[in-house]
Amino acid sequence: MGSENPFEKSILRTLEKPDGGEFGKYYSLPALDDPRIDRLPISIKVLLESAIRNCDEFQVKCEDVEKIIDWENTSSKQVEIPFMPARVLLQDFTGVPALVDLACMRDAVKNLGGDPEKINPMVPVDLVIDHSVQADVVRSENAVQANMELEFERNKERFGFLKWGAIAFHNMLVLPPGGGIVHQVNLEHLGRVVFNTNGILYPDSIIGTDSHTTMIDGSGVAGWGVGGIEAEAAMLGQPMSMLLPGVVGFRLLGELREGVTATDLVLTVTQMLRKHGVVGKFVEFYGEGMMKLSLADRTTIANMSPEYGATMGFFPVDHVTLQYLKLTGRSDETVSVIESYLRANNMFVDYDEPPAEKVFSSYLELDLKDVEPSVSGPKRPHDRVLLKEMKADWRACLNNKVGFKGFAIPVEAQSKFAELTFNGTREKLRHGDVVIAAITSCTNTSNPSVMLGAALLAKKARELGLEVKPWIKTSLAPGSGVVTKYLTKSGLQKYLDQLGFYTVGYGCTTCIGNSGDLHEAVASAITDNDIVAAAVLSGNRNFEGRVHPLTRANYLASPPLVVAYALAGTVDIDLETEPLGHGKDGRSVFLKDIWPTNDEIAKAVQLNVLPDMFRATYDAITEGNPLWNGLLVPSGTLYAWDPASTYILKPPFFENMTMTPPGPRSVKDAYCLLYFGDSITTDHISPSGSIHKDSPAAKYLVEHGVDRRDFNSYGSRRGNYEVMVRGTFANVRIVNKLLEGEVGPRTIHIPSGEKMHVFDAAMRYKNEGQDTIVLAGSEYGVGSSRDGAAKGPMLVGVQAVIAKSFEQIHRSNLVGMGIIPLCFKPGEDAETLGLNGHERYTIDLPNKVSELKPRQDVKVVTDNGKSFACTLRFDTEVELAYFDHGGILQYVIRTLVEDKHRK
């Protein structure tokens, strides 16, 4: 076991208050008197401080500290370090399975003779129930209350389980549903920036079970998304093993031009960084342009770190950060502590002082005046399209072959339309017509400038007599109630209402797939005539099948542009030269006629966004709502599992578990369950949206007495492994090369040649005792940090995934569930190797983990004589230990029980 901290006597200092007394003690980086530290990026200093403060020569060693100090030399050498975050952030879609696992782990520890109370968070855990909004109620002033009642009716059992967890587990804060989106709540309320625990000051840092945890990076808090299983280990006091990352220095210059929004900036940055290549790296922003970006602008950029592929996009704390903390209701005392501590540890940026020389792994630069109005789509967030080129790009997409930028619509079919009757009126629906327009997602609803900009645009549009077609599903889903307060105070909310952008609730909606159903007439017109309908949303993700099953084209845009496209009714338009529509006097109205000026927006923000709004909003959230407060839940250390539940079910992860690790497992004569191309997302692997009526999950629910109207979503039922496993690879837009062009969640059972649902094929292989693998292209597992995308494949029997490259969080999740991640060698893939997915695959591994090394070469042999080398993507020694134990949670359980026996 570890000893006392070796740095305590040498560099623990007292932080004095300016007027006498002390704030607390802290581990002083300047006291180390090492010139290498001065050159470190501030994001790396956060890792360094954590390593020093937690150093016990057991979990964190002095040699780990030295690796971080020597970052300039070590970051390019795949060096492994431990990281212990200050806290863990959960939201309910991932929080439920995390709590399910913790409850199940308590049972397992008890069965092995340990103390189940040991399964308890060792660091603060903040759980926000945010995925509680379905945009079902359209154009209704009572949408918020109606949605809240609907969600409690649907999710009462799930909410009750979370409320039990808040009681059963210590050190856990649960914020009830209806309060907002987890990342916006984290930014506006939960973020500490600097902790003071038992008199010790240290930087707030965070890992969260959603990839957009990175939003908090805009406030100088280092945080990123991990899989739920990795977060669970961190909650239980296990250091997170990570490779010391490279840091891309991104210099910002100048100022945004008139008419350009923070959303346009973030779409530009996303495209630049995705092209530069930042997977597995930190991005740290700096430069004089930072002074011209509000903190809300910064968090908009930081939020989309997963879309540009970085672990995080970090904005160090400066005066802008301190102003925001005061704006959001933090006390003067709190802000004073934050500034004093960060200045003392050389982690504060003061633009009145000469800039400190920092060394980065690589460099990028952007002059803000060069940013132009943009959208991104139709299928990926980094496929940016200049607004002025949108019409041409759209028509090219219709012509292009099926892919990220193509729909392959025959020329003769591009001008066709579908007729529908809506409220007694005959309408026509064409390719590119907008059927969903949603102001949604914490990415942009946290930013008052774009929200008030959208409201001002709506006001001007209404004054000129413009309207939105009634069959377009419009919605407004702010990330917190603060948005409603300042829209109401400004007098602008009513104009959004008049255009149908009623507030449907405070949580994730369209961006996560909670779009609700389209009107039956619209849905039939799309499906019966194969119309490529469009959605325009202010979110961060537009992967196929995510927003809505019937919108094949999905564009990310700023909130003002969402309103504009709703008014135009189509994406097949040049908004710079063509009118949005005709006003009450019959004249053409163009986008430039209703676009608010920067001064108008700035004035609206200054007058209407006030600290009292934040205080009042979060006081109300903390108190809870009547529906939540009325939930009666049992107490007790162990959860009383209900085997009949369709929401919360005890998973089989620890069945028949013993204290002896199973060791590495080879893969013998495995069949290929699925053969994929590039950019398979976690939404493809484990969708969170609606449950299709003909799917295996639907069949299961019907067999268990659930009506179709009560199916809810895959995300909301992720606490039931039987639903999650049937939803594995169930995305309606998934493309499996074994099916040679057919789209949908089906595959071929190779021995019989039969086509069937993926789940059915997997169960057939499993029952026959056959291993399975998955073949894939590059960027396998991009998207949300969804642990179900690893748990599901493990439960259906997938033993290994062989891909060109992995998204880092998903690779980590696969490791955590005992699935072997393998990478083809550079320049090789299934196609170049002549593989068609009908072969059987053998991957021989030694039966002792001591004979394995991180990233070693492994030979794969097929039954038709092919042989090729792959890189074993267990990246650290700790990950090999997890594999030896059959998974990260099994490793934690055995460690805790062994500690008890050792004592």
Short mmCIF file of C-alpha atoms in Angstrom, two decimals, residues 420-677:
data_model
loop_
_atom_site.label_atom_id
_atom_site.label_comp_id
_atom_site.label_asym_id
_atom_site.label_seq_id
_atom_site.Cartn_x
_atom_site.Cartn_y
_atom_site.Cartn_z
CA LEU A 420 -49.92 15.59 -48.27
CA THR A 421 -52.93 16.99 -46.50
CA PHE A 422 -52.20 18.88 -43.31
CA ASN A 423 -55.01 20.43 -41.29
CA GLY A 424 -57.24 20.27 -44.34
CA THR A 425 -54.76 22.00 -46.64
CA ARG A 426 -52.95 20.34 -49.56
CA GLU A 427 -49.19 20.71 -49.33
CA LYS A 428 -46.19 19.54 -51.35
CA LEU A 429 -43.04 18.01 -49.90
CA ARG A 430 -39.81 18.02 -51.92
CA HIS A 431 -36.25 16.81 -51.46
CA GLY A 432 -34.52 19.14 -49.03
CA ASP A 433 -37.68 20.40 -47.39
CA VAL A 434 -37.27 21.02 -43.67
CA VAL A 435 -39.51 18.90 -41.44
CA ILE A 436 -37.65 19.47 -38.15
CA ALA A 437 -36.21 22.80 -36.99
CA ALA A 438 -34.89 22.63 -33.44
CA ILE A 439 -33.07 25.09 -31.23
CA THR A 440 -31.52 22.46 -29.01
CA SER A 441 -28.37 21.21 -27.32
CA CYS A 442 -26.14 22.65 -24.63
CA THR A 443 -23.63 23.53 -27.38
CA ASN A 444 -25.57 26.64 -28.33
CA THR A 445 -28.37 27.10 -25.80
CA SER A 446 -25.70 27.94 -23.21
CA ASN A 447 -24.73 30.97 -25.29
CA PRO A 448 -26.93 34.05 -24.75
CA SER A 449 -25.61 35.81 -27.85
CA VAL A 450 -26.91 33.20 -30.29
CA MET A 451 -30.11 32.58 -28.32
CA LEU A 452 -31.02 36.25 -28.14
CA GLY A 453 -29.85 36.57 -31.74
CA ALA A 454 -32.38 33.92 -32.77
CA ALA A 455 -35.11 35.70 -30.79
CA LEU A 456 -34.30 39.07 -32.36
CA LEU A 457 -34.41 37.45 -35.81
CA ALA A 458 -37.80 35.93 -34.95
CA LYS A 459 -39.06 39.37 -33.87
CA LYS A 460 -38.05 40.98 -37.16
CA ALA A 461 -39.49 38.09 -39.13
CA ARG A 462 -42.85 38.37 -37.39
CA GLU A 463 -42.94 42.15 -37.79
CA LEU A 464 -42.55 41.64 -41.54
CA GLY A 465 -45.24 38.97 -41.57
CA LEU A 466 -43.17 35.82 -42.14
CA GLU A 467 -44.45 32.47 -40.87
CA VAL A 468 -43.26 28.89 -40.55
CA LYS A 469 -45.18 26.15 -42.37
CA PRO A 470 -47.36 24.46 -39.74
CA TRP A 471 -46.15 20.94 -40.51
CA ILE A 472 -42.52 21.75 -39.71
CA LYS A 473 -41.77 20.38 -36.24
CA THR A 474 -40.30 23.38 -34.44
CA SER A 475 -39.07 23.29 -30.87
CA LEU A 476 -36.94 25.14 -28.35
CA ALA A 477 -35.16 23.08 -25.69
CA PRO A 478 -32.87 25.29 -23.59
CA GLY A 479 -30.07 23.74 -21.58
CA SER A 480 -31.29 25.47 -18.44
CA GLY A 481 -34.16 27.60 -17.17
CA VAL A 482 -31.90 30.65 -17.24
CA VAL A 483 -32.55 30.90 -20.99
CA THR A 484 -36.28 31.22 -20.45
CA LYS A 485 -35.70 33.90 -17.83
CA TYR A 486 -33.66 36.16 -20.11
CA LEU A 487 -35.82 35.51 -23.19
CA THR A 488 -38.87 36.44 -21.13
CA LYS A 489 -37.27 39.53 -19.56
CA SER A 490 -36.21 40.76 -22.99
CA GLY A 491 -39.78 40.43 -24.28
CA LEU A 492 -38.55 38.28 -27.15
CA GLN A 493 -39.86 34.84 -26.13
CA LYS A 494 -43.28 35.64 -27.61
CA TYR A 495 -41.83 36.02 -31.11
CA LEU A 496 -40.23 32.58 -30.96
CA ASP A 497 -43.58 31.25 -29.72
CA GLN A 498 -45.38 32.87 -32.64
CA LEU A 499 -43.12 30.96 -35.03
CA GLY A 500 -43.77 27.69 -33.21
CA PHE A 501 -40.52 27.60 -31.23
CA TYR A 502 -42.25 26.91 -27.94
CA THR A 503 -40.12 25.69 -25.06
CA VAL A 504 -40.69 21.92 -24.83
CA GLY A 505 -38.52 21.42 -21.73
CA TYR A 506 -35.01 21.74 -20.34
CA GLY A 507 -32.98 18.80 -21.53
CA CYS A 508 -31.54 16.99 -24.52
CA THR A 509 -34.07 16.65 -27.31
CA THR A 510 -33.45 16.59 -31.05
CA CYS A 511 -29.66 16.48 -30.81
CA ILE A 512 -29.82 13.12 -28.98
CA GLY A 513 -32.70 11.77 -31.08
CA ASN A 514 -35.56 12.74 -28.75
CA SER A 515 -37.38 14.40 -31.63
CA GLY A 516 -40.72 12.75 -31.04
CA ASP A 517 -42.89 11.58 -33.93
CA LEU A 518 -43.48 13.58 -37.08
CA HIS A 519 -47.09 14.23 -38.03
CA GLU A 520 -48.50 11.08 -39.62
CA ALA A 521 -49.20 12.83 -42.94
CA VAL A 522 -45.61 14.13 -43.13
CA ALA A 523 -44.13 10.76 -42.17
CA SER A 524 -46.22 8.94 -44.80
CA ALA A 525 -45.27 11.44 -47.49
CA ILE A 526 -41.58 10.89 -46.77
CA THR A 527 -41.67 7.10 -46.61
CA ASP A 528 -44.13 6.52 -49.47
CA ASN A 529 -42.20 8.73 -51.89
CA ASP A 530 -38.60 8.22 -50.70
CA ILE A 531 -38.19 11.93 -49.98
CA VAL A 532 -34.83 13.10 -48.59
CA ALA A 533 -36.27 15.31 -45.86
CA ALA A 534 -34.11 17.66 -43.82
CA ALA A 535 -33.67 18.64 -40.20
CA VAL A 536 -31.85 21.79 -39.12
CA LEU A 537 -30.74 21.93 -35.49
CA SER A 538 -28.40 23.94 -33.30
CA GLY A 539 -26.83 20.79 -31.86
CA ASN A 540 -23.46 19.13 -32.11
CA ARG A 541 -24.27 15.82 -33.76
CA ASN A 542 -25.97 14.98 -37.02
CA PHE A 543 -24.93 11.39 -37.67
CA GLU A 544 -27.26 9.27 -39.77
CA GLY A 545 -30.26 7.91 -37.90
CA ARG A 546 -29.55 10.01 -34.81
CA VAL A 547 -31.81 13.04 -35.20
CA HIS A 548 -34.83 11.18 -36.58
CA PRO A 549 -35.21 8.00 -38.65
CA LEU A 550 -37.04 9.90 -41.40
CA THR A 551 -34.63 12.84 -41.84
CA ARG A 552 -31.81 11.62 -44.03
CA ALA A 553 -30.27 15.10 -44.30
CA ASN A 554 -29.39 16.81 -41.03
CA TYR A 555 -27.62 20.15 -40.75
CA LEU A 556 -26.02 21.81 -37.76
CA ALA A 557 -26.55 25.56 -37.65
CA SER A 558 -26.62 28.50 -35.26
CA PRO A 559 -29.96 29.18 -33.54
CA PRO A 560 -30.66 32.21 -35.78
CA LEU A 561 -30.07 30.07 -38.87
CA VAL A 562 -32.34 27.35 -37.49
CA VAL A 563 -35.13 29.93 -37.40
CA ALA A 564 -34.18 31.17 -40.85
CA TYR A 565 -34.32 27.72 -42.43
CA ALA A 566 -37.63 27.06 -40.70
CA LEU A 567 -38.97 30.22 -42.35
CA ALA A 568 -37.55 29.21 -45.74
CA GLY A 569 -38.88 25.67 -45.34
CA THR A 570 -36.03 24.13 -47.32
CA VAL A 571 -32.26 23.74 -47.38
CA ASP A 572 -32.39 23.95 -51.19
CA ILE A 573 -31.94 27.72 -51.06
CA ASP A 574 -29.22 30.35 -51.31
CA LEU A 575 -30.00 32.52 -48.30
CA GLU A 576 -27.75 35.31 -49.56
CA THR A 577 -29.59 35.82 -52.85
CA GLU A 578 -33.01 34.19 -52.53
CA PRO A 579 -35.87 35.36 -50.31
CA LEU A 580 -36.92 33.47 -47.20
CA GLY A 581 -40.52 34.20 -48.14
CA HIS A 582 -42.94 37.03 -48.67
CA GLY A 583 -44.10 39.45 -45.99
CA LYS A 584 -47.53 40.81 -45.21
CA ASP A 585 -47.18 43.41 -47.94
CA GLY A 586 -46.29 40.74 -50.50
CA ARG A 587 -42.69 41.85 -50.79
CA SER A 588 -39.77 39.42 -50.76
CA VAL A 589 -37.99 39.20 -47.40
CA PHE A 590 -34.33 38.23 -47.39
CA LEU A 591 -32.15 36.95 -44.56
CA LYS A 592 -30.24 40.24 -44.48
CA ASP A 593 -33.54 42.05 -43.79
CA ILE A 594 -34.07 40.28 -40.47
CA TRP A 595 -30.54 39.45 -39.29
CA PRO A 596 -29.79 41.35 -36.05
CA THR A 597 -26.61 43.42 -35.77
CA ASN A 598 -23.83 42.56 -33.35
CA ASP A 599 -24.63 45.71 -31.37
CA GLU A 600 -28.31 44.74 -31.06
CA ILE A 601 -27.35 41.33 -29.74
CA ALA A 602 -24.71 42.68 -27.34
CA LYS A 603 -27.20 45.19 -25.92
CA ALA A 604 -29.83 42.48 -25.42
CA VAL A 605 -27.28 40.30 -23.58
CA GLN A 606 -26.10 43.15 -21.36
CA LEU A 607 -29.63 44.21 -20.35
CA ASN A 608 -31.22 40.80 -19.87
CA VAL A 609 -28.69 38.21 -18.66
CA LEU A 610 -28.30 38.78 -14.91
CA PRO A 611 -26.75 36.92 -11.94
CA ASP A 612 -30.05 36.67 -10.04
CA MET A 613 -31.44 34.54 -12.87
CA PHE A 614 -28.79 31.88 -12.33
CA ARG A 615 -29.19 31.89 -8.55
CA ALA A 616 -32.98 31.60 -8.73
CA THR A 617 -32.87 28.87 -11.37
CA TYR A 618 -30.49 26.62 -9.46
CA ASP A 619 -32.11 27.22 -6.10
CA ALA A 620 -35.33 25.91 -7.65
CA ILE A 621 -33.59 22.91 -9.21
CA THR A 622 -31.99 21.94 -5.91
CA GLU A 623 -35.38 22.02 -4.22
CA GLY A 624 -36.79 19.62 -6.82
CA ASN A 625 -40.21 19.55 -8.45
CA PRO A 626 -43.40 18.02 -6.97
CA LEU A 627 -43.27 14.95 -9.22
CA TRP A 628 -39.70 14.16 -8.14
CA ASN A 629 -40.24 15.00 -4.48
CA GLY A 630 -43.24 12.70 -4.44
CA LEU A 631 -41.29 9.63 -5.56
CA LEU A 632 -41.14 7.11 -2.72
CA VAL A 633 -38.09 4.84 -2.89
CA PRO A 634 -36.68 2.17 -0.55
CA SER A 635 -33.44 2.69 1.30
CA GLY A 636 -30.77 0.06 1.86
CA THR A 637 -27.22 -0.80 0.91
CA LEU A 638 -28.26 -3.48 -1.59
CA TYR A 639 -30.79 -2.87 -4.35
CA ALA A 640 -33.94 -5.01 -4.43
CA TRP A 641 -33.87 -6.16 -8.06
CA ASP A 642 -37.21 -6.77 -9.74
CA PRO A 643 -36.81 -9.54 -12.38
CA ALA A 644 -40.02 -8.37 -14.07
CA SER A 645 -38.78 -4.82 -14.61
CA THR A 646 -38.39 -3.58 -18.17
CA TYR A 647 -36.25 -0.59 -17.07
CA ILE A 648 -33.85 -1.80 -14.37
CA LEU A 649 -32.49 -5.35 -14.57
CA LYS A 650 -29.50 -6.95 -12.91
CA PRO A 651 -26.87 -7.59 -15.64
CA PRO A 652 -24.98 -10.89 -15.86
CA PHE A 653 -21.50 -9.32 -15.81
CA PHE A 654 -20.41 -10.94 -12.53
CA GLU A 655 -22.20 -14.28 -12.68
CA ASN A 656 -20.05 -17.17 -11.45
CA MET A 657 -17.19 -14.76 -10.71
CA THR A 658 -14.36 -16.09 -8.53
CA MET A 659 -11.30 -14.42 -7.04
CA THR A 660 -9.06 -15.95 -9.73
CA PRO A 661 -8.71 -13.81 -12.89
CA PRO A 662 -9.61 -15.78 -16.04
CA GLY A 663 -6.51 -14.59 -17.94
CA PRO A 664 -6.18 -13.70 -21.63
CA ARG A 665 -8.46 -15.50 -24.09
CA SER A 666 -7.64 -16.34 -27.69
CA VAL A 667 -10.22 -16.17 -30.46
CA LYS A 668 -10.72 -19.41 -32.40
CA ASP A 669 -12.38 -19.79 -35.80
CA ALA A 670 -14.62 -16.77 -35.21
CA TYR A 671 -17.29 -15.73 -37.68
CA CYS A 672 -17.61 -12.12 -38.79
CA LEU A 673 -20.83 -10.79 -37.28
CA LEU A 674 -20.63 -7.46 -39.15
CA TYR A 675 -18.31 -5.91 -41.73
CA PHE A 676 -18.25 -2.09 -41.66
CA GLY A 677 -16.67 0.80 -43.50
#
